[in-house]
């Protein structure tokens, strides 16, 4: 079975990915800031963790080294960590813009860069959890959309330059029923999103797409998956 490095595994989509892949027999090393939650998850013998803020390059480097020590290799990197603050541009907090860029873009780049040597050696696989916001721009979350467009461009570039050495998959979920929206401090928007997300995807639906991409035959590249709730388009 493949050895997996997963960011953001303690809640939402990442937690569902972790639970499904551990059940399937994969070894997983997780990077997260929440030590208490990771300790609870990693009671399983196939799981290990590093306390890591992906905004901190030293912690990223140490986390990747720990993953290699624990598992022996990195065969699959799943870049799942991400966050969004939703607000009209004119009302937005610049610190929130910077944090989205630091986590969604710079953090992802740091983990990918640090893992590339291992991934190339194992003829591995990078899976980036992007968003339908990689393909569209939506009012009130423009900077979030910009970060996800950047991740999509990076994913395509990885495939162009390293497609003979690694596989690269982008998975773009629509609305998923997690706590993701609760970082939004605009109460009016948050209440709107709460209603919309009540009928959103179960995060396990995204985990199933990750599993499918990992388990594709070696001569098959699933380059991109877009998955949305099955409901009327407004």
XYZ file of C-alpha atoms in Angstrom:
234
model
C 0.000 0.000 0.000
C 1.063 3.572 -0.601
C 2.404 5.964 2.017
C 0.452 9.211 2.214
C 1.308 12.676 3.514
C -1.897 14.599 4.268
C -2.342 18.197 5.391
C -5.373 19.424 7.307
C -6.660 16.043 8.496
C -8.335 16.980 11.775
C -11.690 18.182 10.433
C -13.925 18.410 7.369
C -12.737 16.963 4.081
C -9.315 16.082 5.459
C -10.776 14.045 8.309
C -12.956 12.096 5.881
C -9.938 11.439 3.638
C -7.964 10.209 6.637
C -10.750 7.925 7.887
C -11.413 6.371 4.489
C -7.776 5.762 3.555
C -6.809 4.377 6.965
C -9.755 1.979 6.666
C -8.383 0.889 3.277
C -4.985 0.029 4.772
C -2.846 3.006 3.748
C -0.117 4.455 5.948
C -0.730 8.146 6.600
C 1.347 10.910 8.152
C -0.653 14.038 8.911
C 0.463 17.635 9.307
C -1.721 19.887 11.427
C -1.534 22.425 14.232
C -3.975 20.542 16.466
C -1.889 18.098 18.481
C -4.770 16.878 20.640
C -6.913 15.862 17.669
C -3.968 14.265 15.875
C -3.070 12.191 18.934
C -6.612 10.830 18.999
C -6.526 10.005 15.286
C -3.073 8.481 15.338
C -3.825 5.802 17.904
C -4.034 3.636 14.773
C -0.734 1.860 14.072
C -0.740 2.982 10.427
C -1.007 6.671 11.329
C 1.572 9.174 12.503
C 1.663 12.935 12.786
C 3.690 16.097 13.105
C 2.532 19.299 14.744
C 2.962 21.713 11.860
C 1.716 25.106 10.801
C 2.192 25.012 7.036
C 2.867 28.756 7.102
C 6.093 27.962 8.982
C 8.757 26.642 6.606
C 10.915 25.109 9.348
C 7.936 23.183 10.725
C 7.068 22.007 7.212
C 10.613 20.727 6.670
C 10.613 18.943 10.014
C 7.173 17.469 9.339
C 8.217 16.071 5.977
C 11.370 14.572 7.495
C 9.245 12.975 10.209
C 6.885 11.558 7.580
C 9.780 9.892 5.762
C 11.157 8.525 9.032
C 7.755 7.145 10.042
C 6.707 5.655 6.697
C 9.940 5.155 4.745
C 8.755 7.156 1.740
C 6.119 9.569 0.509
C 4.117 8.060 -2.343
C 1.146 10.424 -2.295
C 0.932 14.030 -1.133
C -2.588 15.303 -0.477
C -2.630 19.087 -0.119
C -5.919 19.602 1.665
C -5.294 22.470 4.106
C -7.137 25.647 3.198
C -9.364 28.370 4.550
C -11.676 31.096 3.349
C -12.953 34.397 4.668
C -15.960 35.726 2.791
C -16.758 39.432 2.597
C -17.311 42.078 -0.067
C -13.980 43.478 -1.240
C -14.713 46.980 0.051
C -15.357 45.663 3.579
C -12.580 43.076 3.721
C -9.799 42.753 6.260
C -6.353 42.792 4.642
C -4.988 40.396 7.274
C -7.597 37.861 6.175
C -6.514 38.237 2.545
C -2.905 37.626 3.556
C -3.793 34.586 5.663
C -5.658 32.976 2.747
C -2.616 33.499 0.523
C -0.239 32.252 3.228
C -2.192 29.022 3.819
C -3.899 28.249 0.500
C -0.977 29.163 -1.740
C 2.317 29.586 0.103
C 1.678 26.730 2.543
C 0.745 24.382 -0.283
C 3.843 25.409 -2.226
C 6.087 24.831 0.795
C 4.755 21.313 1.436
C 4.909 20.392 -2.243
C 8.419 21.764 -2.717
C 9.674 19.953 0.366
C 8.124 16.643 -0.748
C 9.137 16.668 -4.410
C 12.387 14.748 -4.040
C 10.565 11.906 -2.271
C 7.669 11.980 -4.724
C 9.927 11.847 -7.763
C 11.905 8.979 -6.232
C 8.702 6.984 -5.641
C 7.085 7.976 -8.965
C 4.456 9.438 -6.719
C 1.258 11.415 -6.876
C 0.274 14.951 -5.851
C -3.416 15.517 -5.147
C -4.424 19.140 -4.646
C -7.835 19.815 -3.141
C -8.822 22.919 -5.059
C -12.414 24.160 -5.452
C -14.996 25.144 -8.010
C -13.532 28.551 -7.102
C -10.535 27.429 -9.187
C -12.774 27.745 -12.238
C -15.107 30.623 -11.368
C -15.003 33.895 -9.487
C -17.799 34.513 -7.000
C -18.811 37.800 -5.360
C -17.861 38.138 -1.698
C -15.030 35.600 -1.901
C -12.834 37.034 -4.622
C -9.492 36.604 -2.844
C -10.338 33.023 -1.926
C -11.105 32.412 -5.604
C -7.771 33.995 -6.534
C -5.907 31.606 -4.226
C -7.665 28.591 -5.706
C -6.980 29.796 -9.254
C -3.309 29.919 -8.242
C -3.442 26.324 -6.976
C -5.023 25.184 -10.231
C -2.357 26.948 -12.287
C 0.357 25.350 -10.153
C -1.224 21.916 -10.569
C -1.264 22.292 -14.346
C 2.348 23.466 -14.293
C 3.415 20.450 -12.227
C 1.819 18.172 -14.805
C 3.522 20.014 -17.667
C 7.016 19.897 -16.154
C 6.971 16.669 -14.130
C 4.281 14.590 -15.796
C 6.842 11.942 -16.747
C 7.894 11.569 -13.102
C 4.767 12.053 -10.963
C 1.010 12.075 -11.329
C -0.891 15.258 -10.480
C -4.619 15.414 -9.739
C -6.771 18.437 -8.919
C -10.042 17.764 -7.110
C -12.451 20.695 -7.152
C -15.378 20.383 -4.738
C -18.421 22.579 -4.811
C -20.156 23.316 -1.500
C -19.285 20.755 1.185
C -21.058 20.506 4.528
C -18.181 21.250 6.925
C -17.204 24.012 9.342
C -15.298 25.720 6.523
C -17.660 28.713 6.318
C -17.481 29.495 10.017
C -14.330 31.588 9.747
C -16.522 34.197 8.044
C -17.147 37.073 10.442
C -19.747 38.843 8.273
C -22.882 37.664 10.090
C -25.271 38.447 7.247
C -23.223 36.460 4.733
C -22.604 33.672 7.227
C -26.329 33.196 7.770
C -26.855 33.007 4.009
C -24.084 30.447 3.630
C -25.429 28.349 6.507
C -28.674 27.831 4.636
C -26.888 27.084 1.371
C -24.478 24.602 2.945
C -27.243 22.622 4.665
C -27.791 20.782 1.371
C -24.100 20.613 0.466
C -21.982 17.528 -0.170
C -20.986 15.125 2.561
C -17.165 15.426 2.881
C -16.886 11.657 2.436
C -17.923 12.208 -1.194
C -14.652 14.090 -1.712
C -12.673 11.412 0.120
C -14.089 8.829 -2.299
C -12.772 10.876 -5.236
C -9.331 10.986 -3.624
C -9.346 7.213 -3.190
C -10.433 6.729 -6.809
C -7.608 8.944 -8.080
C -4.991 7.166 -5.954
C -6.129 3.718 -7.022
C -6.265 4.420 -10.747
C -3.973 2.101 -12.762
C -0.422 3.344 -13.268
C -1.099 4.056 -16.927
C -4.105 6.249 -16.071
C -3.945 9.886 -14.998
C -7.054 11.397 -13.482
C -5.946 14.969 -13.949
C -9.032 16.768 -12.695
C -12.286 16.038 -10.901
C -15.084 18.543 -10.330
C -17.773 17.368 -7.914
C -20.853 19.357 -6.925
C -24.034 18.784 -4.947
C -26.775 17.371 -7.174
C -29.229 20.238 -6.894
C -30.672 22.890 -9.210
C -28.260 25.601 -10.319
C -29.274 29.025 -9.075
